XYZ file of C-alpha atoms in Angstrom:
588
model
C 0.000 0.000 0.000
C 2.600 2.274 0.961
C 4.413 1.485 -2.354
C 1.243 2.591 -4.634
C 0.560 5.646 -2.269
C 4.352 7.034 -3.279
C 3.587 6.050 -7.034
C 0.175 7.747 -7.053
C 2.090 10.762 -5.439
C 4.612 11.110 -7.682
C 2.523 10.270 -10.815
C 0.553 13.139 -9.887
C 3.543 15.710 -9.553
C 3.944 14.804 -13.068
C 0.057 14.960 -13.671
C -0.123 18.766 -12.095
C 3.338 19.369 -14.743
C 1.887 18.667 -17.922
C -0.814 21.287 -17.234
C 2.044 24.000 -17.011
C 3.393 23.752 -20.306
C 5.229 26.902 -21.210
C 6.530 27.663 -24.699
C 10.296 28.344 -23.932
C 12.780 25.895 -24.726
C 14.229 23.253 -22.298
C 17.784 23.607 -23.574
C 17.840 27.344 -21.845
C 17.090 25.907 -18.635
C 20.161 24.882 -17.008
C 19.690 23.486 -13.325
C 23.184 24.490 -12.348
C 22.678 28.271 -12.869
C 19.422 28.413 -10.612
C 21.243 26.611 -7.759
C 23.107 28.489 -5.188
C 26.840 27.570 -5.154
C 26.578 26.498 -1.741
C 23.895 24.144 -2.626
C 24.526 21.242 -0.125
C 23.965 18.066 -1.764
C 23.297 17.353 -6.218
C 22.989 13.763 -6.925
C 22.196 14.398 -11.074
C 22.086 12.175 -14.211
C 23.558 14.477 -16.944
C 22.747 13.378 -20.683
C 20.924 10.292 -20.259
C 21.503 9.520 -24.227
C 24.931 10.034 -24.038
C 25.396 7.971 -21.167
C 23.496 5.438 -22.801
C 25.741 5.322 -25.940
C 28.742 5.233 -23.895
C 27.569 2.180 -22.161
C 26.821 0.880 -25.812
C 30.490 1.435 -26.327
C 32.189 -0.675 -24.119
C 33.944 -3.710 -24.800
C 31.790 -6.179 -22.148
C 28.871 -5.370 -24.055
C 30.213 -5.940 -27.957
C 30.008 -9.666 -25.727
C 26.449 -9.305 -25.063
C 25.748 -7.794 -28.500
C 27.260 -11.140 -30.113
C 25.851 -13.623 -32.121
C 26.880 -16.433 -29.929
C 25.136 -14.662 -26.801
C 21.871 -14.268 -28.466
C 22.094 -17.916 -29.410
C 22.559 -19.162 -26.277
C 19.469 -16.119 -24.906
C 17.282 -17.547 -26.914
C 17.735 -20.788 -25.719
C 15.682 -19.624 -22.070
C 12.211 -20.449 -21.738
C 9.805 -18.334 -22.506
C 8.222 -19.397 -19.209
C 11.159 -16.625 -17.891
C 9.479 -13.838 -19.782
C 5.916 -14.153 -19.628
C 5.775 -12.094 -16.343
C 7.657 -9.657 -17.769
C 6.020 -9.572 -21.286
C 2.655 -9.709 -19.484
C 3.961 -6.162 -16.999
C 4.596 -4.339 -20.771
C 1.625 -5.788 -22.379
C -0.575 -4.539 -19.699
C 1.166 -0.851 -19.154
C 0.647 -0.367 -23.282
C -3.127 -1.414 -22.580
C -3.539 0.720 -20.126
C -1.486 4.050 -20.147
C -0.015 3.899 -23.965
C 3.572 3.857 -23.138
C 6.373 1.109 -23.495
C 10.043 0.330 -22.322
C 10.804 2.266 -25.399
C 8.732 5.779 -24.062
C 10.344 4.732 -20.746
C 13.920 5.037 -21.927
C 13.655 8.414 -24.014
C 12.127 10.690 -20.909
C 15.325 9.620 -19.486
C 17.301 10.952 -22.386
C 18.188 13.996 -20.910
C 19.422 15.282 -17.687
C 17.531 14.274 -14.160
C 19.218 15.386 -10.911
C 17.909 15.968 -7.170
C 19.427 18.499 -4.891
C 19.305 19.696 -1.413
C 19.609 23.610 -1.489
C 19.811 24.189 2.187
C 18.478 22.970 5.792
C 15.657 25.226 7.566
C 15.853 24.812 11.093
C 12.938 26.213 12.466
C 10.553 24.728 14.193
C 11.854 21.670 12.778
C 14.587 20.586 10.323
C 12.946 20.956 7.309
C 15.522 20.645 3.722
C 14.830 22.980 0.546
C 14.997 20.052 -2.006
C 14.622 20.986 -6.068
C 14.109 17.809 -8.718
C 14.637 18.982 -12.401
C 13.705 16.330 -14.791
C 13.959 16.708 -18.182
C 11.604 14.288 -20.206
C 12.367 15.540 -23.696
C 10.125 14.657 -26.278
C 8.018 11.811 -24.184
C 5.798 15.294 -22.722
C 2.610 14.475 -24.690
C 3.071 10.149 -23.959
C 3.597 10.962 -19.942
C 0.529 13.543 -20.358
C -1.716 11.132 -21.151
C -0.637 8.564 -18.726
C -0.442 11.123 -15.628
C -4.182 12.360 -16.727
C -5.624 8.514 -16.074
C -3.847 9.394 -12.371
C -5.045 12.507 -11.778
C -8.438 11.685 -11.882
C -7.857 8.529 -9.769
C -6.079 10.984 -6.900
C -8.627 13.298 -7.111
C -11.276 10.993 -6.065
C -8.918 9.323 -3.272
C -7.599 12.965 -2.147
C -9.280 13.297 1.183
C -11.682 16.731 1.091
C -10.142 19.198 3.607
C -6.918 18.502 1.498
C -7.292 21.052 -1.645
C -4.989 21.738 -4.471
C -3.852 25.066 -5.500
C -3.512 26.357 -9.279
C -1.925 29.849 -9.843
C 0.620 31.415 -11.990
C 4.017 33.364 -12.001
C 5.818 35.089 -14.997
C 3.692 33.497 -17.599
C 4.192 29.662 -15.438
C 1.982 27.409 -13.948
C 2.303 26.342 -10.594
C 0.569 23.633 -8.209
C 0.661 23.575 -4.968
C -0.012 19.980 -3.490
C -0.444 20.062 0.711
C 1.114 17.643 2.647
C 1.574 17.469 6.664
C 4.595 19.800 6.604
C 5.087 22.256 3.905
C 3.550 21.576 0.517
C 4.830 20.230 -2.823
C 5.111 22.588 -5.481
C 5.011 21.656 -8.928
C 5.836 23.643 -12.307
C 7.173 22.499 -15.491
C 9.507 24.849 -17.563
C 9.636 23.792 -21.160
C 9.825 20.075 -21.196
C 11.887 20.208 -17.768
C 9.766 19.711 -14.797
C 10.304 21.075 -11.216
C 9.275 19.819 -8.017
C 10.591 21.476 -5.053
C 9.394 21.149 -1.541
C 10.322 25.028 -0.688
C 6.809 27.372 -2.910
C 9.331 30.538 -2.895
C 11.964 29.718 -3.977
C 10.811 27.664 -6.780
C 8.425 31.348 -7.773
C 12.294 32.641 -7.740
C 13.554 30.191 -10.234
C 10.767 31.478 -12.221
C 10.447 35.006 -12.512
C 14.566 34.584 -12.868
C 16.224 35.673 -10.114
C 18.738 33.620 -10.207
C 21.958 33.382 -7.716
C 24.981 35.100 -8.742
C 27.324 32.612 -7.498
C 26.009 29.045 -8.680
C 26.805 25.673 -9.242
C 27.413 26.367 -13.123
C 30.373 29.411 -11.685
C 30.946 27.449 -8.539
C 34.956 26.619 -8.413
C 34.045 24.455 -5.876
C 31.623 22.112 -7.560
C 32.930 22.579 -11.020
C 36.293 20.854 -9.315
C 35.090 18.325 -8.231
C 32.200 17.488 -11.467
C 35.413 17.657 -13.618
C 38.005 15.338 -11.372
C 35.239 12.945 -11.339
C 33.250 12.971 -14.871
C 36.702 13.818 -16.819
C 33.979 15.718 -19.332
C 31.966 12.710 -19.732
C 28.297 12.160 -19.197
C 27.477 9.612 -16.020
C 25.992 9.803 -12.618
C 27.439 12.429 -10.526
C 26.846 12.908 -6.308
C 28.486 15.831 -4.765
C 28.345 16.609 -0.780
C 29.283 20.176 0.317
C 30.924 18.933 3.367
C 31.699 22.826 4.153
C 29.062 23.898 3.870
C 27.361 21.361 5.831
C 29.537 21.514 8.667
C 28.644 25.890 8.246
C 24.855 24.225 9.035
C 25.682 22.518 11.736
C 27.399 25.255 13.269
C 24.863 28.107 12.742
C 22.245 26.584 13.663
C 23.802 24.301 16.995
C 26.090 26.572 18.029
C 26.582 25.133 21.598
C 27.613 21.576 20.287
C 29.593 22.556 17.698
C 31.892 24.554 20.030
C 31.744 21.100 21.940
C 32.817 19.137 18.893
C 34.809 21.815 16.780
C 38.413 20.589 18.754
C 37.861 17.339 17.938
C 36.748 18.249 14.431
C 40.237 20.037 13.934
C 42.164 17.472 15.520
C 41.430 15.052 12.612
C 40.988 17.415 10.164
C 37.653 16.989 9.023
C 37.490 20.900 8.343
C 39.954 20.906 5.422
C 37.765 18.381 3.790
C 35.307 21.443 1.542
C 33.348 18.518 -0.439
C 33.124 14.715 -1.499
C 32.312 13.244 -4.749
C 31.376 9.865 -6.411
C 30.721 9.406 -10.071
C 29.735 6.387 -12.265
C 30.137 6.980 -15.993
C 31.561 4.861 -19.356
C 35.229 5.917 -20.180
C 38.111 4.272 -22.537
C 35.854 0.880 -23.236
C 35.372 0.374 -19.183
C 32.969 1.152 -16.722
C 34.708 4.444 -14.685
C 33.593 4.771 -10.787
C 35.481 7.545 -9.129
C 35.492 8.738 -5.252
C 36.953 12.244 -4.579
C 37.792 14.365 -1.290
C 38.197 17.939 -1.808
C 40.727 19.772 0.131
C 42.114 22.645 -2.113
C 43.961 24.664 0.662
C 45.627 21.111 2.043
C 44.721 19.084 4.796
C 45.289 19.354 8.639
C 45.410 17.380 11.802
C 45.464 13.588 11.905
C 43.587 13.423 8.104
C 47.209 15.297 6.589
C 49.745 13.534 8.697
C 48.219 10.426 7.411
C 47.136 11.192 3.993
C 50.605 13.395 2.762
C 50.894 14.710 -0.940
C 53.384 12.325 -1.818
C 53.387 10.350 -4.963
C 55.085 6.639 -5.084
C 58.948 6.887 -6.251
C 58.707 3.357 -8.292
C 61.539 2.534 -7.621
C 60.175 -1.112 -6.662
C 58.827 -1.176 -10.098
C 61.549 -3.020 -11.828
C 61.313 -6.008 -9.956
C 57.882 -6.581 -11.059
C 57.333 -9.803 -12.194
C 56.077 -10.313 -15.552
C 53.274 -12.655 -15.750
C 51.641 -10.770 -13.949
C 48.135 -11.584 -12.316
C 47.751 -8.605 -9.505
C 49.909 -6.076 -7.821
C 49.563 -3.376 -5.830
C 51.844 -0.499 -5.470
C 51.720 2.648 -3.443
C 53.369 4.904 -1.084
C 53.328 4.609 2.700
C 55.322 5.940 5.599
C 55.464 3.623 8.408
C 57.415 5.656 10.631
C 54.867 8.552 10.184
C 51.752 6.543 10.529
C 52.671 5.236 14.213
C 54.043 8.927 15.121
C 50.587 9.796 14.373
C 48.564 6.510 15.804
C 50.808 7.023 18.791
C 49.909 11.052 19.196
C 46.372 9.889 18.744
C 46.251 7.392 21.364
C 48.072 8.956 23.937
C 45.431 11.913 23.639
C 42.444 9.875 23.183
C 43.253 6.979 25.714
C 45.833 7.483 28.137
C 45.669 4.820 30.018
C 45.779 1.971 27.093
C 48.666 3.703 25.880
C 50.738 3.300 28.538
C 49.931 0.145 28.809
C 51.001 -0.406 25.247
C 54.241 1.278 25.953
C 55.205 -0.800 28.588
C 54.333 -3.979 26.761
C 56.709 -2.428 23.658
C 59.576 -1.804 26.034
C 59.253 -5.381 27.271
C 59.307 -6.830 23.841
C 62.327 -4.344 22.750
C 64.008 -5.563 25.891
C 63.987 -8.914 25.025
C 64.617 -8.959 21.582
C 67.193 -6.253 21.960
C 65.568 -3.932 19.208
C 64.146 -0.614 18.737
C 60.561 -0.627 17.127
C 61.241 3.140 15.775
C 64.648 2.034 14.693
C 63.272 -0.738 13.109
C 59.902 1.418 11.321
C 62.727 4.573 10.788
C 64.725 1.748 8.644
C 62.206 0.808 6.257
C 61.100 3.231 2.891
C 58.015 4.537 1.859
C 57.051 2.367 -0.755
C 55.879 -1.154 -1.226
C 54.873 -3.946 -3.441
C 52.708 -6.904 -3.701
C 52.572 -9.112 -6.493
C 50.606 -12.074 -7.570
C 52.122 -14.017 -10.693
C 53.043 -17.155 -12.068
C 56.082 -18.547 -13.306
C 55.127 -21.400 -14.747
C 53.917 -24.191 -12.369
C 50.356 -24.165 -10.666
C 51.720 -23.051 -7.735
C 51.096 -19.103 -7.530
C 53.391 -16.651 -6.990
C 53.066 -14.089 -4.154
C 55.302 -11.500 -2.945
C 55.727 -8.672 -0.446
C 58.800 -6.218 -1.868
C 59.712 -3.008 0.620
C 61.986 -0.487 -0.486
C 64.692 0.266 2.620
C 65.585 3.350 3.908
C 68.314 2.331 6.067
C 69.357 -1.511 4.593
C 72.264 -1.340 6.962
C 70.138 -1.085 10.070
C 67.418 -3.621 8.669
C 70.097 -6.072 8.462
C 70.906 -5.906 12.192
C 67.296 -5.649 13.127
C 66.540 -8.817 11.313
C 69.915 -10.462 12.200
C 68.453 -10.153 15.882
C 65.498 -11.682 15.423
C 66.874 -14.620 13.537
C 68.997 -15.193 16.542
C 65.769 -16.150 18.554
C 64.444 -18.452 16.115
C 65.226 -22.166 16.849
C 68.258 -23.038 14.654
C 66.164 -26.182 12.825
C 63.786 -23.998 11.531
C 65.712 -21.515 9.694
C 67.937 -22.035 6.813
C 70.108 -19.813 5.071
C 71.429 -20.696 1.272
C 72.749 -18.331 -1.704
C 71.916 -18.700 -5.287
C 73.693 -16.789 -8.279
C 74.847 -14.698 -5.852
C 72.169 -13.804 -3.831
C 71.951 -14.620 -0.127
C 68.309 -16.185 1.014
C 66.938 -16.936 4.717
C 64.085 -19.321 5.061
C 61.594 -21.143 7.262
C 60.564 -24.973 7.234
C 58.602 -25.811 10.161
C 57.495 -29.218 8.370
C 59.049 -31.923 10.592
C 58.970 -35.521 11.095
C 55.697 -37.639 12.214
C 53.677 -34.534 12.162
C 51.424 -32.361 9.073
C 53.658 -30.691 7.043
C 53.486 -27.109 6.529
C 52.747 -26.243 2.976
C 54.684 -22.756 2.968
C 58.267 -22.124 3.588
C 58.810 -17.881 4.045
C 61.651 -16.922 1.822
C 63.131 -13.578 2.756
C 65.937 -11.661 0.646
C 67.472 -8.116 1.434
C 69.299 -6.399 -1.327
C 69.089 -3.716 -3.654
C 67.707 -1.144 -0.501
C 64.598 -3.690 -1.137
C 62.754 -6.292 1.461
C 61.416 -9.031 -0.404
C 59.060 -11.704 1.228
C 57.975 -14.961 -0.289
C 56.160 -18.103 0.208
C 58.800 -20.301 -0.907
C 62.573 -19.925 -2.020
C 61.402 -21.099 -5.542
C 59.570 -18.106 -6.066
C 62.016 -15.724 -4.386
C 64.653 -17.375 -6.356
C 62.595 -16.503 -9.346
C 61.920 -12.632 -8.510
C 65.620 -12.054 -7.704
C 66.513 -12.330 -11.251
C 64.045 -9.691 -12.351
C 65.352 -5.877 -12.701
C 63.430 -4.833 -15.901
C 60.125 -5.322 -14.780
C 57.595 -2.270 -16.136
C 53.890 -1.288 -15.362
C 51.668 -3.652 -17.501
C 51.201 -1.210 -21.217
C 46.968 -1.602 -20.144
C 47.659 -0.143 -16.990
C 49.732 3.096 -18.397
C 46.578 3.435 -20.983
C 44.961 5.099 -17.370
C 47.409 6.186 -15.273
C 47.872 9.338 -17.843
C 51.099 10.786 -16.823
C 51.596 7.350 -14.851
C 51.905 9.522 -11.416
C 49.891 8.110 -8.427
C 49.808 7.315 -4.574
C 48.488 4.151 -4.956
C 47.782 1.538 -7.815
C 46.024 -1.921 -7.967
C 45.939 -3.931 -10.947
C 44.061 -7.804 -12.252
C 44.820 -9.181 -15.280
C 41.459 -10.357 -15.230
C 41.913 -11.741 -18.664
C 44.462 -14.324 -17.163
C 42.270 -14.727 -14.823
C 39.348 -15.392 -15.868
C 39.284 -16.666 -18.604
C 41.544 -19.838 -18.281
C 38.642 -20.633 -15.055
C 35.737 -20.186 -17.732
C 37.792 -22.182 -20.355
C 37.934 -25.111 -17.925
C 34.668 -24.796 -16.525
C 33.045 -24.354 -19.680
C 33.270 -28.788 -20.486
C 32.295 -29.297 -17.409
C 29.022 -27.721 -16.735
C 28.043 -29.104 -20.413
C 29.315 -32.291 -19.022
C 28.492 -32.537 -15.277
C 25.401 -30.261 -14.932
C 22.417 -32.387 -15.282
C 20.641 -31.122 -18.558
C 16.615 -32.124 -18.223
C 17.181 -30.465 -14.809
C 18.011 -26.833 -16.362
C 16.206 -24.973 -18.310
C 18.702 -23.214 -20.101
C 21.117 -24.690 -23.069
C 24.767 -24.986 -21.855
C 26.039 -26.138 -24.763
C 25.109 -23.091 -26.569
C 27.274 -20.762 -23.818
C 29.760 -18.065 -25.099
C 33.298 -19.580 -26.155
C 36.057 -18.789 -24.241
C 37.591 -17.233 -26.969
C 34.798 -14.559 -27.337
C 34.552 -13.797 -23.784
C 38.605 -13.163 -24.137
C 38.192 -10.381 -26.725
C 35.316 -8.946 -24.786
C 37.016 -8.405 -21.234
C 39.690 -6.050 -19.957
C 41.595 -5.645 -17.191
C 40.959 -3.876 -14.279
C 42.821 -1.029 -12.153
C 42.261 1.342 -8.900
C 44.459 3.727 -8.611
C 44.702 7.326 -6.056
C 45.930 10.619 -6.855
C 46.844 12.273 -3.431
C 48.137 16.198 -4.285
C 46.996 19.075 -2.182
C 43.991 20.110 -3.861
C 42.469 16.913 -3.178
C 42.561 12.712 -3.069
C 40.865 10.957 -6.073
C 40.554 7.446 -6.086
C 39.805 5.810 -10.022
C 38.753 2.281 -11.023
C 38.203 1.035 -14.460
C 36.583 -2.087 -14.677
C 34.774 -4.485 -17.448
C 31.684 -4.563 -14.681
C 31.808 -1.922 -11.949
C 31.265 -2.899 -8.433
C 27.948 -0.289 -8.433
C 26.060 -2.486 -11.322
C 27.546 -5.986 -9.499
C 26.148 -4.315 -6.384
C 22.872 -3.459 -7.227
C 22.416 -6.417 -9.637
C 23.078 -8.792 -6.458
C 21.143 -6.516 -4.347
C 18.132 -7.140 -6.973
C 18.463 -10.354 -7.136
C 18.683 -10.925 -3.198
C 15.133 -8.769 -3.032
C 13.788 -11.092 -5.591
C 14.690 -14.109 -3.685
C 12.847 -12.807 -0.610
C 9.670 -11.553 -2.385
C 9.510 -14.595 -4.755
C 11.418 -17.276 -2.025
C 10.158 -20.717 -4.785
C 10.936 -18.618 -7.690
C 14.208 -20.297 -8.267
C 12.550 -23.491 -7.243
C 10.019 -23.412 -9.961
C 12.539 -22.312 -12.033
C 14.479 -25.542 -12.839
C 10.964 -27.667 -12.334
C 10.885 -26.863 -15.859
C-alpha cells in the first residue's frame, strides 16, 4: 500500500506538470545556474543519451551484443518472460507507453538536490528535482491524466490543491503534513521542489549570482570525477554542511569543533562519487576535496606524496595482480601514537610498557626498526610457470644497513632447525621450514631476501629465487593506458583476462558435461566460447591521486562494483519476495 501511495504521489507531480506547459525551450534551462553555489547536496544524471551510448560502447557489451550470446538467450524459456512480457503488455493497454517511451524521458538530464536545511521549528531541507523528459511530454501527459483523476477521487476533502501562476508559469501547490509540494514544469523540464518561494524565484529569474554552473568548488570536483563525460554524478558540500551545523547548533559545535580540527575533518570542503563509461570500461570515481591542504590527523596520514617506483623493476612479468603505493610507516605510528596517547591514556601506557618489554627482550628498537624501512611497497601475484602461484611482499629500505641488524636479531631467537640460510647466483636467502617428522607438514616455507635497498618476502625460495633475477620489470602497457602521466599514490591492478578466462575455459566442459541437462532450463552447450569472452574483457585497475587540492581514487573495470552491487542486491530482493521462484525455475 505504501508502495502505490508514493507512485500515485509522484505520478501526480507529473500529472499537475503537464498542465504547465510553457513555450520556452528546455535547452535554456540549465539546473546548475538556478542553484546556489553552496547548494549542499546534487545527486544528477547528466545526458541520459549520451550515457546510454557510452555504455553501448564498451567492450563487455560488444560480448552481449554477439551472435553467440543471443544464441545461447534464446535458448531460455519463454516461461522466464511471460511475467515480464505480461507487466509491458498490460502498461501499453492501459497508459499507452512502453520500455521504449520509458527510456527516451530519461534521455536527458535528471538530478535531485538539497539547497539548504531550515531549522525552524523543525529541520525541514529545501529540495529541487529537475527532470527533463524531452520529447516523451505528450506520452507521460496522457498517462499522468488517467492518475489525476484517480487521486482526485482518493484525495481526502479538507486537502485542496492550489492552481496559480508566475511570470507566464503554472504552478501547483499539493499540501502535505509539513510544507507543501510545489510543482511547475519549464519547457519540457519539470520542477518539483518542496520550498513554494523559492521555486516562484527560479521562475520570474532571479537567479543566484554565485552558482553551481560558476561554482569553483563544484565545477572541481564534477570535472576530477566525470573527466567531461556524461554519467551519474553525487556531490556533498561537506563545508558547507559543517557551516549548518554550526549556525544553527552553536553550543555543540563549540563542543565538537576541537575534535573536528584534531582530525581534520574541516579541510575536507566537499566529497564526490561518479559512475560513468570511459576508454571501453565502466569508470567509478570517489573524490575528497581539500584545495587549501589538509590538517590534523587526516594530513599527517594522507601526505601529498606520490610513489617513487623505484620497486617497479622487480615486477614480475606474468603478472596476475599487484599493488603499489606509497606509505610511511614511521609517520603513521608517530601519528597513531599522538592519537592514542590523547584519546586513551591509560591503554597507551599500557602499550608502551608492553613495547619496552618486547624491545628488551629482543634487543631492538621498534622506531629504529619502522625509521629503517622506505616509503614504498609492493605486492605481487604471478606465475612462473607451475600451478603453484606466486606471491610477494617487496619493501623499499631506507636504512638496509640497520634492517640487516634488526633482522639479524630476530633470527637469533628463532630455533636453529627452523631456519635455513642458502645463496643462489649470488644472492643470499633466509628461510623457514617448520614441516618436521611424524607430524602435518606445513605447505609454505617464508623466503626472505634483502638487497638492492629492497625487502622481499615470499612463500617459498622457488619463487624468491625466481623474482631475484628480475630488474626490468615495467607497469603492464593496459595499466599506463589510465594512469595518464603514470603519477599516483596508490595503484592496484588484475589481469582479469588471465584470470578469468583460463577458469571459464575449464569450466566451460564441465558444466556441459556434469550439470544435469533435463534439470536446467537453459542450453549450456550453446554458452559463449572462451575465446569470445577473451576479446570482450579487460583488465581492471584502482588507482589514487593524493596532491593538495584533493585525493581521487579511479577504477576502471569491465563490470563496476555499483552495477555488481545493485544487480546482487536485486536479485537478493527477488529471492525474498519470490522465495520458490528459483525453485520453480528448474521444475521446468
Amino acid at each position: 500500500m505504501k508502495q502505490k501511495s508514493f507512485i500515485l504521489c509522484l505520478l501526480l507531480g507529473l500529472v499537475f506538470s503537464v498542465n504547465s506547459l510553457q513555450a520556452q525551450d528546455q535547452a535554456g534551462f540549465d539546473v546548475e545556474k538556478v542553484l546556489p553555489g553552496d547548494t549542499l547536496l546534487y545527486v544528477g544524471l547528466t545526458d541520459g543519451a549520451s550515457f546510454c551510448d557510452a555504455m553501448r560502447e564498451t567492450d563487455l557489451a560488444g560480448l552481449f551484443e554477439s551472435e553467440e550470446w543471443k544464441y545461447f538467450f534464446s535458448s531460455f524459456p519463454t516461461e522466464m518472460f511471460d511475467q515480464l512480457k505480461q507487466g509491458q503488455q498490460q502498461m501499453a493497454s492501459q497508459f499507452g507507453i512502453d520500455f521504449d517511451n520509458v527510456h527516451m524521458a530519461f534521455a536527458g538530464n535528471l538530478s535531485l538536490a538539497v539547497v539548504d536545511v531550515q531549522m525552524a521549528p523543525m529541520p525541514y531541507p529545501t529540495v529541487l528535482l529537475s527532470w527533463d523528459l524531452g520529447n516523451q511530454k505528450e506520452t507521460v501527459s496522457q498517462l499522468i491524466e488517467m492518475v489525476k483523476q484517480q487521486i482526485g477521487m482518493e484525495m481526502p476533502p479538507h486537502l485542496k490543491m492550489e492552481d496559480y501562476e508566475v511570470n507566464g508559469y503554472s504552478v501547483t501547490v499539493i499540501p502535505t503534513p509539513m510544507n507543501p509540494v510545489v510543482v511547475s514544469y519549464v519547457g519540457n523540464v519539470l520542477l518539483i521542489c518542496s520550498d513554494q518561494a523559492y521555486l516562484e524565484s527560479i521562475l520570474v529569474g532571479e537567479y543566484p549570482e554565485e552558482s553551481l554552473a560558476n561554482s569553483t568548488q563544484y565545477q572541481d570536483v564534477k570535472k576530477q570525477l566525470l573527466k567531461g563525460n556524461s554519467g551519474v554524478l553525487f556531490y556533498l558540500n561537506t563545508a558547507g554542511a559543517m557551516s549548518t551545523a554550526e549556525e544553527n547548533f552553536p553550543n555543540e559545535w563549540m563542543e565538537a569543533q576541537g575534535f573536528v580540527q584534531m582530525l581534520g575533518v574541516d579541510s575536507l570542503h566537499a566529497l564526490g562519487f561518479s559512475f560513468s563509461f570511459d576508454k571501453g570500461q565502466v569508470n567509478e570515481a570517489f573524490y575528497m576535496y581539500t584545495p587549501e591542504g589538509r590538517s590534523g590527523v587526516f594530513g599527517d596520514l594522507v601526505p601529498e606524496a606520490p610513489v617513487s617506483k623505484e620497486l617497479v623493476k622487480f615486477l614480475p612479468e606474468e603478472l596476475i595482480s599487484f599493488e603499489h603505493g606509497y606509505i610511511d610507516f614511521a609517520g603513521w605510528y608517530r601519528v597513531l601514537s599522538n592519537l592514542a596517547e590523547n584519546m586513551a591514556p591509560y591503554q597507551y601506557q599500557e602499550f608502551l610498557q608492553m613495547k619496552q618489554e618486547m624491545e628488551g627482550e629482543l634487543g631492538l628498537s621498534l622506531e629504529d626498526f619502522l625509521n629503517s624501512l622506505g616509503n614504498e611497497y609492493m605486492i605481487s601475484f604471478s606465475f612462473s610457470g607451475g600451478l603453484i602461484p606466486d606471491l610477494a611482499l617487496q619493501v623499499s629500505l631506507k636504512d638496509e644497513a640497520m634492517f640487516q641488524s634488526i633482522f639479524q636479531q630476530v633470527l637469533a631467537i628463532v630455533p636453529p632447525q627452523v631456519r635455513y640460510q642458502f645463496t643462489w647466483q649470488g644472492h643470499n636467502f633466509t628461510y623457514f621450514n617448520y614441516s618436521r617428522p611424524r607430524r602435518d607438514p606445513v605447505p609454505v616455507a617464508p623466503t626472505v631476501l634483502i638487497e638492492d635497498n629492497r625487502f622481499l618476502l615470499t612463500l617459498f625460495p622457488e619463487t624468491a629465487k625466481s623474482l631475484a633475477t628480475v630488474t626490468n620489470g615495467k607497469l603492464p602497457e593496459d595499466a599506463l593506458r589510465y594512469l595518464n602521466d603514470g603519477s599516483y599514490t596508490m595503484a592496484r591492478y588484475a589481469n582479469l583476462k588471465d584470470l578469468l578466462v583460463p577458469i571459464y575455459r575449464t569450466a566451460l566442459p564441465l558444466i556441459q558435461a556434469l550439470v544435469p541437462r533435463s534439470e536446467i532450463p537453459v542450453e549450456p552447450a550453446l554458452l559463449p566460447s572462451a575465446d569470445l569472452v577473451e576479446k570482450h574483457l579487460n583488465n581492471a585497475i584502482f588507482y589514487g591521486v593524493i596532491n593538495k587540492e584533493g585525493i581521487c581514487w579511479d577504477s576502471y573495470s569491465p563490470f563496476g562494483l555499483t552495477p555488481f552491487s545493485v544487480v546482487l542486491g536485486g536479485i537478493g530482493y527477488f529471492a525474498e519476495q519470490n522465495p520458490y521462484f528459483f525453485d520453480d525455475l528448474f521444475d521446468w
